[in-house]
Structures are given as C-alpha cells and as structure tokens.
mmCIF file of C-alpha atoms in Angstrom:
data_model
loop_
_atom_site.group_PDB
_atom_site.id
_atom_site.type_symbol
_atom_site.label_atom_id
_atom_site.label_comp_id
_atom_site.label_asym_id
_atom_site.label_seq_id
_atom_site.Cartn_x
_atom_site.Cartn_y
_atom_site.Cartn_z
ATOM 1 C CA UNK R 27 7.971 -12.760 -12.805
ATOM 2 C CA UNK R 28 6.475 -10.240 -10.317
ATOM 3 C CA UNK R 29 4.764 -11.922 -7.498
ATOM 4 C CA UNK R 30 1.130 -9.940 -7.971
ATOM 5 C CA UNK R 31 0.413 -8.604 -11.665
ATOM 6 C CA UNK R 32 -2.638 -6.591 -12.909
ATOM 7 C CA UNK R 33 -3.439 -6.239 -16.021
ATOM 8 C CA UNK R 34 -2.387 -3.196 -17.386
ATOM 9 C CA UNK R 35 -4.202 -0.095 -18.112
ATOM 10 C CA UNK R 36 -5.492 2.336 -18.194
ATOM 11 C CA UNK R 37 -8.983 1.780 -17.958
ATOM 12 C CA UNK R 38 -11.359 3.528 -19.309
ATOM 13 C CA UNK R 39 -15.403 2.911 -19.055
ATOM 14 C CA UNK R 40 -18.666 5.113 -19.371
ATOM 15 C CA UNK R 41 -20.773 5.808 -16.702
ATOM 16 C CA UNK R 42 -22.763 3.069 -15.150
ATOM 17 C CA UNK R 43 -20.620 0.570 -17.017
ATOM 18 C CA UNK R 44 -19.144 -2.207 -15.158
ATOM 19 C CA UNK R 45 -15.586 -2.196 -14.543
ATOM 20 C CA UNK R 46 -13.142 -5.539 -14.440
ATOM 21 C CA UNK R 47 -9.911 -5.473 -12.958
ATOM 22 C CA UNK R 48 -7.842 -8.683 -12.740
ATOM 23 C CA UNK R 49 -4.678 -9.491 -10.863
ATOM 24 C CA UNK R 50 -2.607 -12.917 -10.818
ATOM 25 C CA UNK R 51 -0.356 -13.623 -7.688
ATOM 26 C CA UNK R 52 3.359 -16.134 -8.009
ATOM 27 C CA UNK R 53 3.016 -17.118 -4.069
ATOM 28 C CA UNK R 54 0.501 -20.627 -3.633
ATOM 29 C CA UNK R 55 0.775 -19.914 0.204
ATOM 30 C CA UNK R 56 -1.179 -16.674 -0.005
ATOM 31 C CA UNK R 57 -3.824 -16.785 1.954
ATOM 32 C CA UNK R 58 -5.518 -13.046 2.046
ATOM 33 C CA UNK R 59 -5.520 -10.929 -0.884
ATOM 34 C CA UNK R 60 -6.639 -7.246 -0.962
ATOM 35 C CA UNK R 61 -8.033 -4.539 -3.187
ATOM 36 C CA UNK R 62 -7.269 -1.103 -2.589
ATOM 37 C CA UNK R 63 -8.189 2.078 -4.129
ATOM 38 C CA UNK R 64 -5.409 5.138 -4.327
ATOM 39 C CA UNK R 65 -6.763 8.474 -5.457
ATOM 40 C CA UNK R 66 -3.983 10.595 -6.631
ATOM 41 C CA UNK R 67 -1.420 11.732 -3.958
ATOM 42 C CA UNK R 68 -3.078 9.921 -1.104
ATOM 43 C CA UNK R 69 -2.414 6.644 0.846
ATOM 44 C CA UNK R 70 -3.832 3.506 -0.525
ATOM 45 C CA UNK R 71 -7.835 2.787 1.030
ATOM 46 C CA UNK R 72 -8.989 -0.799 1.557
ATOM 47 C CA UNK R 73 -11.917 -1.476 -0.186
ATOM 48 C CA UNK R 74 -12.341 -5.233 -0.614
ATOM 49 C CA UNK R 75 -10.583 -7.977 1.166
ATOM 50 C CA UNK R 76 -11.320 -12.271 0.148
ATOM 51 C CA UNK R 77 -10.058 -15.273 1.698
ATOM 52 C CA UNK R 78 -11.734 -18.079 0.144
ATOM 53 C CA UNK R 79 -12.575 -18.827 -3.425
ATOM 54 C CA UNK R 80 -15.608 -17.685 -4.761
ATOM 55 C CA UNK R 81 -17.236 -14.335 -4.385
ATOM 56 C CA UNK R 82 -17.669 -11.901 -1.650
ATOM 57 C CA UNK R 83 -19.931 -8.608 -2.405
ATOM 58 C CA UNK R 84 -19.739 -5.418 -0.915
ATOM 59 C CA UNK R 85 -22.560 -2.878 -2.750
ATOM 60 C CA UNK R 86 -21.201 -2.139 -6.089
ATOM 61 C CA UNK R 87 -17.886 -4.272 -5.331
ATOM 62 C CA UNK R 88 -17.639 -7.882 -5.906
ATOM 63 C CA UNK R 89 -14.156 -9.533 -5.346
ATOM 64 C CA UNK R 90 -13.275 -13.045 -6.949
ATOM 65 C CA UNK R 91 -11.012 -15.047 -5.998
ATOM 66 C CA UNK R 92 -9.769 -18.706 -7.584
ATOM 67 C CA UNK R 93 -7.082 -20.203 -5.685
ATOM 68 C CA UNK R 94 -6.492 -22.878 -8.739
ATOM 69 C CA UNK R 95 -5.854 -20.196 -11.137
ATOM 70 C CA UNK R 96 -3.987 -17.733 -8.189
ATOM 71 C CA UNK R 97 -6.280 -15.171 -9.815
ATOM 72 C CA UNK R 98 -8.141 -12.351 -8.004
ATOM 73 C CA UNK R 99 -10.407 -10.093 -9.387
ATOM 74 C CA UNK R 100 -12.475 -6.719 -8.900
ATOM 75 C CA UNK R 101 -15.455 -5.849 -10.567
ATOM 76 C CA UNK R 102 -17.121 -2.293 -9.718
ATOM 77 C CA UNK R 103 -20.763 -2.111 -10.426
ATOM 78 C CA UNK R 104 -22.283 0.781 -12.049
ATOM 79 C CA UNK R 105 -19.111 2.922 -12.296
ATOM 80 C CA UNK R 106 -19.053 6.018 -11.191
ATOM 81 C CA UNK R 107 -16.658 9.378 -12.152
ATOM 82 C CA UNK R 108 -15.779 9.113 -8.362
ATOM 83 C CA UNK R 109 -14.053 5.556 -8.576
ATOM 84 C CA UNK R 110 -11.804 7.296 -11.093
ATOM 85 C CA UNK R 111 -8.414 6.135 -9.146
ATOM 86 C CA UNK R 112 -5.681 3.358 -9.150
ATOM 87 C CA UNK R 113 -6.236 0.092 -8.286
ATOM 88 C CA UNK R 114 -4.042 -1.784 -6.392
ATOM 89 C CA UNK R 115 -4.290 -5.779 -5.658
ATOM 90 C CA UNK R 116 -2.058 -6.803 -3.251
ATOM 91 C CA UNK R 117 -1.170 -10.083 -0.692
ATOM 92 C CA UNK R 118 -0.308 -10.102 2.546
ATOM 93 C CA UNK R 119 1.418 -12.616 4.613
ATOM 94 C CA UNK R 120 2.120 -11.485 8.137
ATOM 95 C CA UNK R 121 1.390 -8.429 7.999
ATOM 96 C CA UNK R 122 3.252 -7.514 5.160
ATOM 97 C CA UNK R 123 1.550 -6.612 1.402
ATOM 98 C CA UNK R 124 3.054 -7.439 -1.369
ATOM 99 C CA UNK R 125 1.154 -4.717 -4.278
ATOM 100 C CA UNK R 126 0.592 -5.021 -7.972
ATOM 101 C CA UNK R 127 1.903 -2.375 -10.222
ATOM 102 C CA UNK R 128 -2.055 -1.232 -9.816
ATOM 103 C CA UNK R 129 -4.833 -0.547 -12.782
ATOM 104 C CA UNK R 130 -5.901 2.929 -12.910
ATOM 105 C CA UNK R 131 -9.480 3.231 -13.922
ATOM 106 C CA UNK R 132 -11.215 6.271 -15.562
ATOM 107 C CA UNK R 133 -14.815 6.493 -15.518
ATOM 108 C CA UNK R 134 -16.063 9.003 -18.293
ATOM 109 C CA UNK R 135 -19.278 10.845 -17.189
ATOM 110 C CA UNK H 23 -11.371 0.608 12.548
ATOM 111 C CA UNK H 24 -7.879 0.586 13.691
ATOM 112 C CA UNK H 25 -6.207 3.897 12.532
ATOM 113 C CA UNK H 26 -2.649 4.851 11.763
ATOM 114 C CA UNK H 27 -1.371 8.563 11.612
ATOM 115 C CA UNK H 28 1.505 10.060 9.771
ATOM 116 C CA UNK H 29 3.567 13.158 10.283
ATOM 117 C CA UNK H 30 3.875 15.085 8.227
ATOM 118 C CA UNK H 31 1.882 14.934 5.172
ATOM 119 C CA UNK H 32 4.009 17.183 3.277
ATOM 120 C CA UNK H 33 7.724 18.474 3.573
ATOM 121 C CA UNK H 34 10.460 20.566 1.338
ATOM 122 C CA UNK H 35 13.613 20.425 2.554
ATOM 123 C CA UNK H 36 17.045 21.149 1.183
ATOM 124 C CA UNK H 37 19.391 19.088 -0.333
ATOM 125 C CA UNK H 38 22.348 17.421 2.602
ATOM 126 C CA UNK H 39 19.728 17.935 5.338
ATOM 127 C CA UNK H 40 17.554 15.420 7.721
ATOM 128 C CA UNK H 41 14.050 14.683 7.298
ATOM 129 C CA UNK H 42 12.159 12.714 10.387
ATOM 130 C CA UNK H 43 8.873 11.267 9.151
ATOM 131 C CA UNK H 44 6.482 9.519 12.205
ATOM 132 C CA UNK H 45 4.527 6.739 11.811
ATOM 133 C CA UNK H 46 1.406 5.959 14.694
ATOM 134 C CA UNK H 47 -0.831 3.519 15.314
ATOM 135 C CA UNK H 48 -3.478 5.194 17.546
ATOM 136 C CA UNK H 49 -5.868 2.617 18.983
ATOM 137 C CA UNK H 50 -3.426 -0.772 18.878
ATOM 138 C CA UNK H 51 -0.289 -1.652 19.493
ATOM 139 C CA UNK H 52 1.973 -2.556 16.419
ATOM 140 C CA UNK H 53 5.174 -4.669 17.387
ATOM 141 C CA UNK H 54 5.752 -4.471 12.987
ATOM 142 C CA UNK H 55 5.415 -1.423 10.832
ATOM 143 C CA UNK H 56 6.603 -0.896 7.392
ATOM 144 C CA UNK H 57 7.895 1.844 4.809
ATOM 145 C CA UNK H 58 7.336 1.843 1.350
ATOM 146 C CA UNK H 59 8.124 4.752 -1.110
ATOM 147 C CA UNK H 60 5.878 5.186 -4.284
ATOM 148 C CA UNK H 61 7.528 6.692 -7.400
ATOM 149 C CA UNK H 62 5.102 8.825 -9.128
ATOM 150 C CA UNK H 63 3.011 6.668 -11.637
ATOM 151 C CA UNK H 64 4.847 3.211 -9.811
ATOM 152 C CA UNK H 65 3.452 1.132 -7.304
ATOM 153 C CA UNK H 66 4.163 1.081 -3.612
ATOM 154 C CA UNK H 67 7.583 -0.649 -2.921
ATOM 155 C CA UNK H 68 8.754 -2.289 0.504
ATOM 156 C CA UNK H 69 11.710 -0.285 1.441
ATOM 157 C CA UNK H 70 12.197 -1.978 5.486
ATOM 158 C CA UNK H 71 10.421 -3.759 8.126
ATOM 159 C CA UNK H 72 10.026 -1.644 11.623
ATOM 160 C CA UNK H 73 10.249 -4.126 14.346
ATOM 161 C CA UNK H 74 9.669 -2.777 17.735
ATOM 162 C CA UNK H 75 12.464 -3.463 20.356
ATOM 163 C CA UNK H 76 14.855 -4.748 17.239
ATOM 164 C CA UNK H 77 16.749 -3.770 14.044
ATOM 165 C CA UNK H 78 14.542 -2.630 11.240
ATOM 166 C CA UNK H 79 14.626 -5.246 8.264
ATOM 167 C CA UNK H 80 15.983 -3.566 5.041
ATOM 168 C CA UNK H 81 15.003 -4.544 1.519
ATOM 169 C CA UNK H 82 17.097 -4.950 -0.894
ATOM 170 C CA UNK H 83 18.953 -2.109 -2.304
ATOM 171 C CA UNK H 84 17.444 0.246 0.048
ATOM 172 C CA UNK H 85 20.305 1.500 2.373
ATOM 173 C CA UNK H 86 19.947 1.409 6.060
ATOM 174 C CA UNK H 87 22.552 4.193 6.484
ATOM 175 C CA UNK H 88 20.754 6.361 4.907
ATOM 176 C CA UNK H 89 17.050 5.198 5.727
ATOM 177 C CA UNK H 90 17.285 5.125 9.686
ATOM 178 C CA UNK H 91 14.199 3.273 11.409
ATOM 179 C CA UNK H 92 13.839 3.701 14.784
ATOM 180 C CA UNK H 93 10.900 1.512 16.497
ATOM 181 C CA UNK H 94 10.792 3.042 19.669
ATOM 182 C CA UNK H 95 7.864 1.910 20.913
ATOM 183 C CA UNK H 96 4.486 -0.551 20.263
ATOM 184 C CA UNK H 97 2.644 2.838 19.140
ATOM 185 C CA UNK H 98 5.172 4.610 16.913
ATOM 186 C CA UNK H 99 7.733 4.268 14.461
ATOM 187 C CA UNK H 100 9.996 7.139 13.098
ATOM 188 C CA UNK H 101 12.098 6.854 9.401
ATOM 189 C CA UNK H 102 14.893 9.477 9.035
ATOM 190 C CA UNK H 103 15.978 10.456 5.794
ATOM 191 C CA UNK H 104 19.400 11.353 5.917
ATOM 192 C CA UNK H 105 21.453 13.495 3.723
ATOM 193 C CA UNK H 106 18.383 14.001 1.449
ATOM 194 C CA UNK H 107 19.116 14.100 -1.887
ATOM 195 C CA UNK H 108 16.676 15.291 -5.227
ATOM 196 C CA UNK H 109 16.275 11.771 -5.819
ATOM 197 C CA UNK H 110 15.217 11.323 -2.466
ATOM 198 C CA UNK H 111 11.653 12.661 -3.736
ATOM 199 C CA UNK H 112 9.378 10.968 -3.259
ATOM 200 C CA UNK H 113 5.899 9.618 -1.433
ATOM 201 C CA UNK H 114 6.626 7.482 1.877
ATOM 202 C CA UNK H 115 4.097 5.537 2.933
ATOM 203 C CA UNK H 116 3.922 3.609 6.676
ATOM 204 C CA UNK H 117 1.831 0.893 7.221
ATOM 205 C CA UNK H 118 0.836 -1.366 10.291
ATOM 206 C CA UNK H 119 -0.714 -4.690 10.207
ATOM 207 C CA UNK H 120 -4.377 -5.427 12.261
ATOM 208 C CA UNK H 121 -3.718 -6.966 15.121
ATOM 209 C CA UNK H 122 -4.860 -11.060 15.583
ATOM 210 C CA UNK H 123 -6.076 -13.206 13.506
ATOM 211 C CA UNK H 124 -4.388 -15.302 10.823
ATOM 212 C CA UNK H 125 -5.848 -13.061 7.617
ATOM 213 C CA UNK H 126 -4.550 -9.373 8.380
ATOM 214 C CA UNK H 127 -4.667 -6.189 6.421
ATOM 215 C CA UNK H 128 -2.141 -3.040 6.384
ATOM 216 C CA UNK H 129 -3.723 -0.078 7.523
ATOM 217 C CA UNK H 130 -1.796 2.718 6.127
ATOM 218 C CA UNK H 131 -0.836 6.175 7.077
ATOM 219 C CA UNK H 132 -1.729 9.350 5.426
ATOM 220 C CA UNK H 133 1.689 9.296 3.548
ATOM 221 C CA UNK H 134 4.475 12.117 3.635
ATOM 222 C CA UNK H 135 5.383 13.665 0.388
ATOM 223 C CA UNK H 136 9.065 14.681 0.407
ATOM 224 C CA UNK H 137 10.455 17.219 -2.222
ATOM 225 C CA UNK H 138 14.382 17.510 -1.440
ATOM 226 C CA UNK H 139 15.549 20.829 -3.112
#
C-alpha cells in the first residue's frame, strides 16, 4: 500500500463546476498534510496546507481533512481553465513530503 | 515567503559526462534539503536527504556513487550527476523545509530538467 493515494484521474469538469480531489494517507502520526498544484514542467506550488480536522478555506479552495478516516481532500470552487494542472497531496514529517501519485484536473472552457 | 532557487532550469549534456545541479535557500538557513526526480507523467520520488555538515541520506535504490550530494553549507546544496546516462533523464527537483515550528512545508526549487544525449 502506498503511504498517500489519490484517486485516480484524470479529471475532467466544465467551467465553473466544482472540482473534488481526494487523497488517503497509511501514516496515523501525520500531522500536516499539503496540496500542491504542478503545471506541466514546473516545480510543485503550495496551495493549501491543514492541520486539524475539519475545514480550512482559502477563496475558491477548501481543504478537508478527517484524521479518523486519514482522508484529505481538495475541493476547487468555480473551476477555472487556469487550474488545469496536477494535483499533488502530500505529508510531511520533518521536513520531508511524502507525495501522492497526484490527480490531474482538466477544466473544459 | 521563504524562497529556494535552482540552477539550472534546463541542461543537455552528453552521455559519460558530469552534470552539477545547485540547490539555494535564499532568505533561511536549511541544515536539510532534499532531491527528488519526477518521471514524466509519475509523481515526485525521494531520491536522498542533504544534511548540512554530514553524509547525504540515500533512498533506496538510488545510488550514492552515482548521485553525489554535497551540503556544503546552511544556504546551498549541490547534486552531481555522474556518468549521465539516457536514462538519467529526467526532472530533479530540490526542496527545503520552513524553518520552526512543528507543522512545516517544502518549499521547492524551480526544478532542473536534464536530457542526457
């Protein structure tokens, strides 16, 4: 079993559709968990970082994150051609990330 | 925020030479680094741990003969390809860890893409 799965794409959505990506993590001692984006050729960007269970929201970005279930997920609000990219979720434990395979997303104008 | 710089971004070289990629961390001090390599269409993978002052860490299966890490100080850490080979193509990726706190993120370089000929 790979320590952080997503679920696999690709992903496809319309326009101003919502976009869910979901990742599961092996490791209960994880305590920070990640989601960056990686546009083709380029390093990975952080876009969304959680801690604690629950929700955290960052404009169109909402991470989840249920400790119980080691699940983490990303959902991008009103998608947009420009978050057309891959998804990585990823853990970190000092210092060093441990990535998912990553989801890549295509938002269809 | 903290920002890391890699050199180069891009480099051909030909097969049974060198290849010395940098890795800096330009407002804090990183005593860790890491390497990864990305396969196109794969995922970032963990190839060694840069440890400033010490041996580098190697994952395993990645071979430290040929993957030389050299932490020379807290702002920079250099990997040396050596005796590049096609299958040595690839996208390298550094990353350093924020400094403090219990809850850190990588910030990564700009990422070197190598093409061995």
């Amino acid at each position: 079993q790979k320590e952080v799965e997503q679920n696999s794409g690709p992903l496809s959505v319309p326009e101003g559709a919502i976009a869910s990506l979901n990742c599961t993590y092996s490791d209960r001692v994880s305590q920070s968990f990640f989601w960056y984006r990686q546009y083709s050729g380029k390093s990975p960007e952080l876009i969304m970082s959680i801690y604690s269970n629950g929700d955290k929201e960052d404009g169109r970005f909402t991470a989840q994150l249920n400790k119980a279930s080691q699940y983490v997920s990303l959902l991008i609000r009103d998608s947009q051609p420009s978050d057309s990219a891959t998804y990585l979720c990823a853990t970190t434990g000092a210092g060093k990330s441990t990535f998912g395979d990553g989801t890549t997303l295509t938002v269809k104008p | 925020g903290a920002v890391v710089s890699q050199h180069p971004s891009r480099v051909i070289c030909k097969s049974g030479t060198s290849v010395k990629i940098e890795c800096r961390s330009l407002d804090f001090q990183a005593t860790t680094m890491f390497w990864y390599r990305q396969f196109p269409k794969q995922s970032l993978m963990l190839m060694a741990t840069s440890n400033e002052g010490s041996k580098a860490t190697y994952e395993q299966g990645v071979e430290k003969d040929k993957f030389l890490i050299n932490h020379a100080s807290l702002t920079l850490s250099t990997l040396t390809v050596t005796s590049a080979h096609p299958e040595d193509s690839s996208f390298y990726i550094c990353s350093a860890p924020r400094q403090g706190g219990v809850n850190t993120e990588a910030f990564f370089g700009q990422g070197t893409r190598l093409t061995v000929v």
